[in-house]
Tab-separated table of C-alpha atoms in Angstrom:
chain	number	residue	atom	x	y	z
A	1	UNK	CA	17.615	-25.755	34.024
A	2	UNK	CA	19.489	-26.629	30.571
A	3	UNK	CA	16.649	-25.607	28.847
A	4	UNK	CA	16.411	-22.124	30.434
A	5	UNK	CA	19.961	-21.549	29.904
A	6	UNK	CA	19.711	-21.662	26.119
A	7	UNK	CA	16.066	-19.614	26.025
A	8	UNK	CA	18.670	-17.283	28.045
A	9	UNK	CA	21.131	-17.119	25.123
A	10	UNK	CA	19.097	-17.147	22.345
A	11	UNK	CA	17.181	-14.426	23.826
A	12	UNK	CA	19.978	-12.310	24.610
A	13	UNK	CA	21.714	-13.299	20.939
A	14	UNK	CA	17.947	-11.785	19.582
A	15	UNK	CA	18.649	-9.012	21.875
A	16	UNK	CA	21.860	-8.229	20.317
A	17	UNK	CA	21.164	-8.318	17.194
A	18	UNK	CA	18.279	-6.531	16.689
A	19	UNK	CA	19.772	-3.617	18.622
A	20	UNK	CA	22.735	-3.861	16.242
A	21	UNK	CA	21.050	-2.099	13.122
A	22	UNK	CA	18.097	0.481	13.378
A	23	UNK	CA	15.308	0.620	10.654
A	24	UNK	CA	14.706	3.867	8.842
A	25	UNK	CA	12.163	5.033	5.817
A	26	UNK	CA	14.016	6.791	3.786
A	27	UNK	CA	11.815	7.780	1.321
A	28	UNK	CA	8.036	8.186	1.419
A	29	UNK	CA	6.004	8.796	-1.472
A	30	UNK	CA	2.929	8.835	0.252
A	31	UNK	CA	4.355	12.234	1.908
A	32	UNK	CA	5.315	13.966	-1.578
A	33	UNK	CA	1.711	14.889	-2.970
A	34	UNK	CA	1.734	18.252	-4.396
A	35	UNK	CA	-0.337	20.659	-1.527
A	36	UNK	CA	1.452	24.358	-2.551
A	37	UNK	CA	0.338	26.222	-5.495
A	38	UNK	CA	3.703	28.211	-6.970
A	39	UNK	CA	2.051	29.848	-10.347
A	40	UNK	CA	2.934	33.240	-11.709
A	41	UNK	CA	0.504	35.852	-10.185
A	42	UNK	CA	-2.487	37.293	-12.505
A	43	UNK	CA	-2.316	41.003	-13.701
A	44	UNK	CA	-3.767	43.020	-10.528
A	45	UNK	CA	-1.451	40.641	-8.834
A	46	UNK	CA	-3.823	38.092	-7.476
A	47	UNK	CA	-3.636	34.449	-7.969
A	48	UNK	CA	-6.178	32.332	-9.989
A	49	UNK	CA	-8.138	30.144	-7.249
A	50	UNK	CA	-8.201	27.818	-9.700
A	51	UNK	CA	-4.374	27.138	-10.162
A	52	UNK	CA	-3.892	23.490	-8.587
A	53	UNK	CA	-1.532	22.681	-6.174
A	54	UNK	CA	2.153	21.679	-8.321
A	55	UNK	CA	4.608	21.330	-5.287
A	56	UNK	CA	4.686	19.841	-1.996
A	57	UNK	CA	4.961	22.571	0.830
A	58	UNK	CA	7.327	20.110	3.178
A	59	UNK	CA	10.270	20.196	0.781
A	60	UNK	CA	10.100	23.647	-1.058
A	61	UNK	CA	13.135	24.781	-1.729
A	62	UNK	CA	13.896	28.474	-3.285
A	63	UNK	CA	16.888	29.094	-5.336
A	64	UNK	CA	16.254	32.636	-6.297
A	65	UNK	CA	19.313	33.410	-4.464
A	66	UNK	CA	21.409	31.922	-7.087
A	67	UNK	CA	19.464	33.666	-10.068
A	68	UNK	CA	21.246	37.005	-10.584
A	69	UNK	CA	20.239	40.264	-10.481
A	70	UNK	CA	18.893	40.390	-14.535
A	71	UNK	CA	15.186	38.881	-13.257
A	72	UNK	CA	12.354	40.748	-12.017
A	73	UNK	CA	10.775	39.811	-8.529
A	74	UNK	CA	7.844	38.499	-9.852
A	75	UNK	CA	9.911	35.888	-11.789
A	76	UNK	CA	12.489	35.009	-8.747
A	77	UNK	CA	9.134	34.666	-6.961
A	78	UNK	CA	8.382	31.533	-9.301
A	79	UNK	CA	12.185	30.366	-8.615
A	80	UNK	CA	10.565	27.322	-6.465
A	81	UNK	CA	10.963	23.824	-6.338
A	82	UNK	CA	10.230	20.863	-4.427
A	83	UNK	CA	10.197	16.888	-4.296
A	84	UNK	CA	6.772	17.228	-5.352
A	85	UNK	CA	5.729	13.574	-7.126
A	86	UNK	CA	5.106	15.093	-10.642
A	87	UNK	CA	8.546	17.533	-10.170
A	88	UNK	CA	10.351	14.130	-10.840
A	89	UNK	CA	12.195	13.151	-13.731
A	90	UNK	CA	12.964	10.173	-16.193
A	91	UNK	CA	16.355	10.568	-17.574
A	92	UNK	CA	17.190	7.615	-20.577
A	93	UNK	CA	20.378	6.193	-21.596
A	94	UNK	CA	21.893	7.106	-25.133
A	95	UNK	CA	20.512	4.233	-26.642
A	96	UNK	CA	16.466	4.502	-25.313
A	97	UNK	CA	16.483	8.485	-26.118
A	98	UNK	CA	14.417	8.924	-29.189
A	99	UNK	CA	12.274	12.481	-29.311
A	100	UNK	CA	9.256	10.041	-28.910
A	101	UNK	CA	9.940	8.501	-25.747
A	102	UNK	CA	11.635	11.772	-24.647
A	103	UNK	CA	8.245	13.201	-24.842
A	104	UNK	CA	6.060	10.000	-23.372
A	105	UNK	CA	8.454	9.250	-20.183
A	106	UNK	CA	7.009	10.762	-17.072
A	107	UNK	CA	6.041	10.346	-13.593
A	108	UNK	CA	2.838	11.037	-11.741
A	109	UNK	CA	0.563	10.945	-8.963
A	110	UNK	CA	-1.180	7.318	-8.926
A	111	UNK	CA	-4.325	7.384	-6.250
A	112	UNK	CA	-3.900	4.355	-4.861
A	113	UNK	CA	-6.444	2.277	-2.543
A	114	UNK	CA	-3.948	0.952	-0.387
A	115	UNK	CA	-1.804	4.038	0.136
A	116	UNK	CA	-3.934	6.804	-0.972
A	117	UNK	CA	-1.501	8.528	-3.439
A	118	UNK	CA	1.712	6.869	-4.752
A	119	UNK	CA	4.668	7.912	-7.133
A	120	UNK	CA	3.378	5.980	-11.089
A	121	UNK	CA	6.153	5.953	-13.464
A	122	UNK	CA	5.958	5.588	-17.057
A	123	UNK	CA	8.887	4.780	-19.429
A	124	UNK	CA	9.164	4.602	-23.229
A	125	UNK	CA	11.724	2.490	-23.704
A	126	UNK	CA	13.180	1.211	-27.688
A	127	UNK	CA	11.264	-1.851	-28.905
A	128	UNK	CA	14.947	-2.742	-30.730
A	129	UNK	CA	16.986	-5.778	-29.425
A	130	UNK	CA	19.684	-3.974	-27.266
A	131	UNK	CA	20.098	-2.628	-23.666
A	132	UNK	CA	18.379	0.112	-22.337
A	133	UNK	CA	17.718	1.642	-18.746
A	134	UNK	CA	16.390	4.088	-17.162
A	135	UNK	CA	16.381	6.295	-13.912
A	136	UNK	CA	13.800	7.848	-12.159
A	137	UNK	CA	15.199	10.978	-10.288
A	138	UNK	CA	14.391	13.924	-7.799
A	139	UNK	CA	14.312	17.074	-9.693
A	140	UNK	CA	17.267	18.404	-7.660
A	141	UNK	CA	20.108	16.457	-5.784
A	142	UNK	CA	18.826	16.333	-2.314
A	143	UNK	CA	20.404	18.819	-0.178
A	144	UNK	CA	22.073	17.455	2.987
A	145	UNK	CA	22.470	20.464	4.866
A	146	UNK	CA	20.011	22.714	4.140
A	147	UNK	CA	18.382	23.720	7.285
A	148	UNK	CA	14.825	23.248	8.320
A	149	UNK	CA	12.148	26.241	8.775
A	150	UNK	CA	8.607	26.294	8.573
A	151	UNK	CA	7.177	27.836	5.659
A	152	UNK	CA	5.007	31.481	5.593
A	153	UNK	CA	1.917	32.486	4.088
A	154	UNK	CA	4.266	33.665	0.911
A	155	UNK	CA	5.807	30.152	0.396
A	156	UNK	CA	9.123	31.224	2.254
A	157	UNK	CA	11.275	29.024	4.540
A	158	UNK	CA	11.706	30.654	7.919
A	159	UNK	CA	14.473	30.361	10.641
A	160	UNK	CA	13.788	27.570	12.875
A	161	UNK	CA	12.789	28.733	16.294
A	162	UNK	CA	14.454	27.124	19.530
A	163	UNK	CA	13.354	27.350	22.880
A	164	UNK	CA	14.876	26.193	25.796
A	165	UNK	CA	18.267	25.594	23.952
A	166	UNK	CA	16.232	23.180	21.945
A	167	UNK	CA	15.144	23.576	18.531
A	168	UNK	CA	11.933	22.990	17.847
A	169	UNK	CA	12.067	21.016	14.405
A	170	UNK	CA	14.787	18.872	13.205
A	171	UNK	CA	18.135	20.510	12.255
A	172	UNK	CA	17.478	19.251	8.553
A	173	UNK	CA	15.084	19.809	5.773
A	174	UNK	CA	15.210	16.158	4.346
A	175	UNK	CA	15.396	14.424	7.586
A	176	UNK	CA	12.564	12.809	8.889
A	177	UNK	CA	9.948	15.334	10.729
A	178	UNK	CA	10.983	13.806	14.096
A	179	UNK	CA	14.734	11.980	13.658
A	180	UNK	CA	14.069	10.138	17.437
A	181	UNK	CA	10.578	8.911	15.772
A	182	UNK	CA	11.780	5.744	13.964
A	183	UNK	CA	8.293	5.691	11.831
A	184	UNK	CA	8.610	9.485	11.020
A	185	UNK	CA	9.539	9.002	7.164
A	186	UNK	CA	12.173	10.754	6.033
A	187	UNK	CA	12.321	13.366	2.799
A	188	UNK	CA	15.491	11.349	1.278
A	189	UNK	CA	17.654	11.933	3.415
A	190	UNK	CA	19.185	9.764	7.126
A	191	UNK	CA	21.897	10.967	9.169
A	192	UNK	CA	24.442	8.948	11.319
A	193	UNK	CA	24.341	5.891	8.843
A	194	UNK	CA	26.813	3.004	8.913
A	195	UNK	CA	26.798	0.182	7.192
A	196	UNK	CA	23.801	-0.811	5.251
A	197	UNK	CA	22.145	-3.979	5.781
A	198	UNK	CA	19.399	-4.272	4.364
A	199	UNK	CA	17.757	-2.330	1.661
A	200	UNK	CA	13.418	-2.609	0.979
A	201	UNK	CA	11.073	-1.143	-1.716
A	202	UNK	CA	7.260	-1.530	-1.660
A	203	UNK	CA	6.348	-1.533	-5.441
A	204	UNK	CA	3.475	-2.671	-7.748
A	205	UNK	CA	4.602	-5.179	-10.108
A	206	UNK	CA	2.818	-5.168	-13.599
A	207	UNK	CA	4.300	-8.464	-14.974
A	208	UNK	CA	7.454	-6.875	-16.683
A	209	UNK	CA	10.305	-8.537	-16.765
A	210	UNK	CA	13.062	-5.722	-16.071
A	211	UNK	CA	15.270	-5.273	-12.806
A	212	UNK	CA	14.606	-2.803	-10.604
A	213	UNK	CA	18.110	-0.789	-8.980
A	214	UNK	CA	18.002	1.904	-5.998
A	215	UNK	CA	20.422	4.345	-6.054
A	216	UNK	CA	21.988	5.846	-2.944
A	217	UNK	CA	24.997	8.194	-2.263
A	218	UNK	CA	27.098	8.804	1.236
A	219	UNK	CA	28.654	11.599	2.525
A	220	UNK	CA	31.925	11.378	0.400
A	221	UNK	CA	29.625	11.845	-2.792
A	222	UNK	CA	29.735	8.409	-4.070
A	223	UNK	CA	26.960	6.689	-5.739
A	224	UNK	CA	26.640	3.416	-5.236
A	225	UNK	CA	23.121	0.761	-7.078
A	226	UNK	CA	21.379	-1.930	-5.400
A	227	UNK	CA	19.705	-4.849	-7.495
A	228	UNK	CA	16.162	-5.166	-5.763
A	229	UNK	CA	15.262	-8.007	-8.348
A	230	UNK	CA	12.979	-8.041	-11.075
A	231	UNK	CA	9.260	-6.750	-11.565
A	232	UNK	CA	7.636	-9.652	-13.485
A	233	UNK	CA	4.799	-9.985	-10.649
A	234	UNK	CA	1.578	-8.728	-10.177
A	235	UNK	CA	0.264	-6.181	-6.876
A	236	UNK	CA	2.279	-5.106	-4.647
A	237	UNK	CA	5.308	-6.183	-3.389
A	238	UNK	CA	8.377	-5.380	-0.851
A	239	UNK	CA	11.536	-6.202	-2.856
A	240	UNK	CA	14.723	-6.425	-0.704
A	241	UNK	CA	18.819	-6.163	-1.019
A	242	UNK	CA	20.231	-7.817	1.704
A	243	UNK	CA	24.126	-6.881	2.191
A	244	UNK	CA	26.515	-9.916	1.309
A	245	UNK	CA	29.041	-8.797	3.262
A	246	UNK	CA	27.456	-7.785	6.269
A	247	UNK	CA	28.934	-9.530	9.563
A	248	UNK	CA	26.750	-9.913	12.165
A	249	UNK	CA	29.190	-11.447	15.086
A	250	UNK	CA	30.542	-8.509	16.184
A	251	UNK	CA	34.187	-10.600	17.544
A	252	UNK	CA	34.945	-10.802	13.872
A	253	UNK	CA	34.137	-7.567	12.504
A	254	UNK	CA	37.087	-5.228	12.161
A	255	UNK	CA	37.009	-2.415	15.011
A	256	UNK	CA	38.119	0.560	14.190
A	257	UNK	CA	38.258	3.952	16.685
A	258	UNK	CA	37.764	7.203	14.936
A	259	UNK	CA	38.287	10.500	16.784
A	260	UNK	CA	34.916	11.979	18.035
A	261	UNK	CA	35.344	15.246	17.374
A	262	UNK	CA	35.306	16.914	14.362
A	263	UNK	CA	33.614	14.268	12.456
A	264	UNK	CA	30.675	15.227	10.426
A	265	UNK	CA	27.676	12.561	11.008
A	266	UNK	CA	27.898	10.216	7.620
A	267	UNK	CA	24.671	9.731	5.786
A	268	UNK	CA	22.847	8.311	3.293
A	269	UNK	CA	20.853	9.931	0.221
A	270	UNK	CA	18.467	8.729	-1.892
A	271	UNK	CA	19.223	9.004	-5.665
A	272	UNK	CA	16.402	7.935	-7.464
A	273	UNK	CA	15.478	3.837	-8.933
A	274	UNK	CA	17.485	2.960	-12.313
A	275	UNK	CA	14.759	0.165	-14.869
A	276	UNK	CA	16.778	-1.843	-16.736
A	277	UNK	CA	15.478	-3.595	-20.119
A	278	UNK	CA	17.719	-6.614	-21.023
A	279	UNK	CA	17.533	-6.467	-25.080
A	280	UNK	CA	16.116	-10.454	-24.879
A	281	UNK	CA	12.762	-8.507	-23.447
A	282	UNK	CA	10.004	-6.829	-24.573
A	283	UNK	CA	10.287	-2.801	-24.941
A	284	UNK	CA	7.576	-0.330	-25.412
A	285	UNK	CA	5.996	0.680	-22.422
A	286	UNK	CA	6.539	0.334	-19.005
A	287	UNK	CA	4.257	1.497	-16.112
A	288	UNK	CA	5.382	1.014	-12.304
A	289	UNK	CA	4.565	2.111	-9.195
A	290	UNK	CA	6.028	2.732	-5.639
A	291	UNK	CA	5.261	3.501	-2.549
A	292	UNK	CA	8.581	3.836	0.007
A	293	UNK	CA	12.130	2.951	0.799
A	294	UNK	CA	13.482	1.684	3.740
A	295	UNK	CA	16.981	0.700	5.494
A	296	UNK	CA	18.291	-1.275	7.730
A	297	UNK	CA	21.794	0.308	9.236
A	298	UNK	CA	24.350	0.330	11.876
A	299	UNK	CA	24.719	3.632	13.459
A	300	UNK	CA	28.179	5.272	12.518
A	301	UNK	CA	28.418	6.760	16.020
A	302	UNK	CA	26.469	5.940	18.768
A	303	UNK	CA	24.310	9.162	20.886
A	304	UNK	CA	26.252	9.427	24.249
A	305	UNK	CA	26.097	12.053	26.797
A	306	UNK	CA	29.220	14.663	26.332
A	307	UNK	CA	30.692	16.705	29.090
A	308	UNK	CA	31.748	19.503	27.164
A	309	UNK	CA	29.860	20.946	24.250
A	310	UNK	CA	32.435	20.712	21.430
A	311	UNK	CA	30.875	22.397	18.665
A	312	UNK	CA	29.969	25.030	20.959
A	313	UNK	CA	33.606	26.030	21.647
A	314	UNK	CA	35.311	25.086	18.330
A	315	UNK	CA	32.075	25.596	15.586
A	316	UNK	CA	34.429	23.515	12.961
A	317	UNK	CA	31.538	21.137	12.007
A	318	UNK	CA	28.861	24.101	11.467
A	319	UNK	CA	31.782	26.186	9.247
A	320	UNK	CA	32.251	22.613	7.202
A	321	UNK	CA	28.526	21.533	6.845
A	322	UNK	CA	28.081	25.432	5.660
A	323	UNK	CA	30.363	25.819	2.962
A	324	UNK	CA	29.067	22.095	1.784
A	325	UNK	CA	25.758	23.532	1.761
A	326	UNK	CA	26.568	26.592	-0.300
A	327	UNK	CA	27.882	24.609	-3.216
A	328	UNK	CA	24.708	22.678	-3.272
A	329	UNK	CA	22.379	25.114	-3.435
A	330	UNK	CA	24.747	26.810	-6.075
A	331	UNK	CA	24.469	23.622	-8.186
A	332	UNK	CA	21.113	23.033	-7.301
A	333	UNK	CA	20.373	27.001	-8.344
A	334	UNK	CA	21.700	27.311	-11.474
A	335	UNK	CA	20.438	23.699	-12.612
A	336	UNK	CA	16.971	25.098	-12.042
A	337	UNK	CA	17.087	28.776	-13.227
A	338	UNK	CA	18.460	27.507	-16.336
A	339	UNK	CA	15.240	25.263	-16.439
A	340	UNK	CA	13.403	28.501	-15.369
A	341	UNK	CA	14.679	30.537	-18.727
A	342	UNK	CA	13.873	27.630	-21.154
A	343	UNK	CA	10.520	27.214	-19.570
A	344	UNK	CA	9.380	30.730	-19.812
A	345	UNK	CA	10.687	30.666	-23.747
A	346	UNK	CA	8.555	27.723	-24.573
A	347	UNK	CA	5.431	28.305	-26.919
A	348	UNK	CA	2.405	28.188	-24.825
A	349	UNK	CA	-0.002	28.400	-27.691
A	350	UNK	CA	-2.024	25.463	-28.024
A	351	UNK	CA	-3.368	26.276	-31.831
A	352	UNK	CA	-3.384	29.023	-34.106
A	353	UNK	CA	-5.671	32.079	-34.027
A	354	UNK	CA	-8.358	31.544	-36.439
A	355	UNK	CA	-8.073	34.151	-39.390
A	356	UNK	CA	-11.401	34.016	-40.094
A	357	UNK	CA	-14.426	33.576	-37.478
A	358	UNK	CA	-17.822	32.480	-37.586
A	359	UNK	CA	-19.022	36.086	-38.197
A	360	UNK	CA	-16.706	36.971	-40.648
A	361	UNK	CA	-17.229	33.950	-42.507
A	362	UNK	CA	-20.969	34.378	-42.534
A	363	UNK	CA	-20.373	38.060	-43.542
A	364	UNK	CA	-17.747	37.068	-46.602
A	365	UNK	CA	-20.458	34.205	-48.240
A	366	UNK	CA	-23.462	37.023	-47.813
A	367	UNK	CA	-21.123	39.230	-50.098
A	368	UNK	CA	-20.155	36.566	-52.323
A	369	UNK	CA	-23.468	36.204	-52.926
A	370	UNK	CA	-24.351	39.483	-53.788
A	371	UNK	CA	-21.693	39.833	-55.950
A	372	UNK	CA	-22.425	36.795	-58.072
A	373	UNK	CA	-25.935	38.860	-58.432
C-alpha cells in the first residue's frame, strides 16, 4: 500500500511538471527552402521558365508599400522578400570585417540526408590572434504582427478568410501553420511565451572549436543570447541552454496577478545564432550547419473560456498590435528598398565586350598580309 502511495506521487509530481512548460519549434529550416520565383519579368512581359526559385512562398513578405511613388510597377513588383535560406545574412564584428571575408561569408541551402535541405553557413573569419564573432541573421526583423493570408497566382498575400466566426489560418504570418499543433514548426515566431526553460539546436558539428549563441527578443524589444556550447564535434548534434534560474516548485515561485484584459500576448522571436572565435583558436574558415530551434516555456496566460468577448467591445489590443505593426513594416520597408536601389546599380557585366572577334581578327591578319605584299 506504501509502495502505491509514492508511484501515486511521483506520478502526479511527473504530471505536474510536464504540464508546467509546453515545447515549441521555433524555427525550422527544413521549412525555409526557396519554392517562389520573384525575378524581374522579360521584355514582352513573360518570365524566363528557367529563373529558379529564390524565396520561400510561406513567408513572402512585400514592402512595396513603403517604396514611394518615384518607382515604376514593374520594379515595386520585385519589392519581395522572404525567410528564404539563401535571403539570410552574415553580419561580422569590426574586427573580422575585411573586404575578403565580406565577400566569402554566406549562407546556403545544404541537401542534407537526414533532413533533406538544411540552412549551411560559411564564415571568413581573421586568422589574427584576437576576438571575433559573428551572427547569422534573417534578412528582415521578423514581423510579429503581420497578419496571415494565403498567397495568389501573382505572389500577393491575401486577406485571410473566416468562416463560421473562425478564421481559417492562424492570425499570424510567423506563427506556426497550426498554433494548437505543438509539432507545426513555427516561421520564428511563438506567442503567449513565459519564461524560458529550456532552449535546443540540432546542428552539425565540424570539429571547430567556437561557441555557438542563439539570439532571441520578447515583446518589449529586448534581445537577450544564449550560450548553446561549443561546436568542436563531429555529425549532428542537439545542443541545449537550460535556464539557471528556472524554479520548478511552484510554492516558491513568486505569484504575481496581472489584469487580463488589455494585455497583449508576450512572445518570443528568433534573432538569428552569433559564432564566436576566441583569439587562442584557429581562424579562417568556418562551415556549420543547422537544422531547427526549439523551446521549452511556461505559458504567460493560460487559454480559458471568457464570458464576454473583450476585444470585441473595446478593440484596444487590435488598435495596439496595429500601430506596432506599421512601424515594422516601415523599418522593415525602407531597410529593403534601400537594398533594392543598390542592387539594381550594381554592374552585372561579367567581362568586357571583346573589341575584336574571331571574324574580325581573321579579316585584319588577311589584310596584313596583303599589305606586307
Amino acid at each position: 500500500m506504501k509502495k502505491t502511495l509514492v508511484l501515486s506521487a511521483a506520478l502526479m509530481t511527473l504530471v505536474g511538471l510536464s504540464s508546467f512548460a509546453e515545447e515549441r519549434t521555433l524555427i525550422d529550416f527544413t521549412t525555409l527552402k526557396a519554392d517562389t520565383a520573384v525575378y524581374p519579368q522579360n521584355e514582352d512581359g513573360s518570365s524566363s521558365d528557367e529563373q529558379k526559385p529564390n524565396q520561400n512562398g510561406r513567408t513572402l513578405m512585400d514592402y512595396r508599400k513603403a517604396a514611394g511613388a518615384s518607382f515604376t510597377k514593374d520594379q515595386k513588383e520585385l519589392m519581395k522578400s522572404s525567410l528564404a535560406i539563401t535571403q539570410w545574412e552574415v553580419v561580422l564584428n569590426s574586427s573580422a570585417r575585411t573586404v575578403s571575408s565580406l565577400a566569402l561569408s554566406q549562407v546556403r541551402e545544404a541537401p542534407s540526408k537526414a533532413f533533406d535541405t538544411v540552412m549551411g553557413v560559411r564564415v571568413v573569419f581573421p586568422t589574427g590572434a584576437y576576438n571575433a564573432n559573428a551572427k547569422i541573421v534573417p534578412p528582415f526583423s521578423i514581423p510579429a504582427y503581420e497578419p496571415y493570408g494565403e498567397l495568389d497566382e501573382n505572389g500577393d498575400r491575401k486577406a485571410a478568410e473566416s468562416g463560421d466566426g473562425e478564421s481559417s489560418g492562424p492570425k499570424w504570418l510567423f506563427e506556426a501553420d497550426d498554433p494548437s499543433d505543438k509539432a507545426s514548426p513555427a516561421y520564428g515566431l511563438v506567442k503567449n511565451v513565459g519564461t524560458i526553460k529550456k532552449i535546443a539546436v540540432t546542428t552539425m558539428g565540424m570539429n571547430f572549436p567556437h561557441a555557438l549563441y542563439v539570439l532571441l527578443s520578447d515583446t518589449d524589444g529586448v534581445e537577450r543570447r544564449y550560450f548553446m556550447g561549443y561546436l568542436g564535434f563531429d555529425g549532428w548534434k542537439t545542443l541545449e541552454w537550460n535556464n539557471p534560474e528556472y524554479i520548478s516548485e511552484v510554492r516558491t515561485r513568486e505569484i504575481r496577478v496581472y489584469p487580463i484584459y488589455p494585455r497583449g500576448e508576450p512572445f518570443a522571436k528568433f534573432e538569428g545564432f552569433q559564432i564566436c572565435r576566441d583569439a587562442a583558436h584557429i581562424g579562417d574558415d568556418f562551415i556549420g550547419y543547422f537544422k531547427d530551434v526549439k523551446i521549452i516555456y511556461d505559458k504567460a496566460n493560460l487559454e480559458t473560456e471568457r464570458d464576454i468577448a473583450d476585444e470585441d467591445i473595446w478593440g484596444i489590443i487590435g488598435r495596439k498590435e496595429s500601430a506596432r505593426q506599421a512601424l515594422e513594416m516601415s523599418r522593415f520597408g525602407n531597410k529593403q528598398v534601400n537594398r533594392y536601389v543598390e542592387q539594381r546599380k550594381m554592374a552585372v557585366e561579367e567581362d568586357f565586350t571583346p573589341t575584336i572577334d574571331a571574324n574580325n581578327s581573321a579579316a585584319a591578319q588577311s589584310n596584313g598580309g596583303q599589305a606586307a605584299n
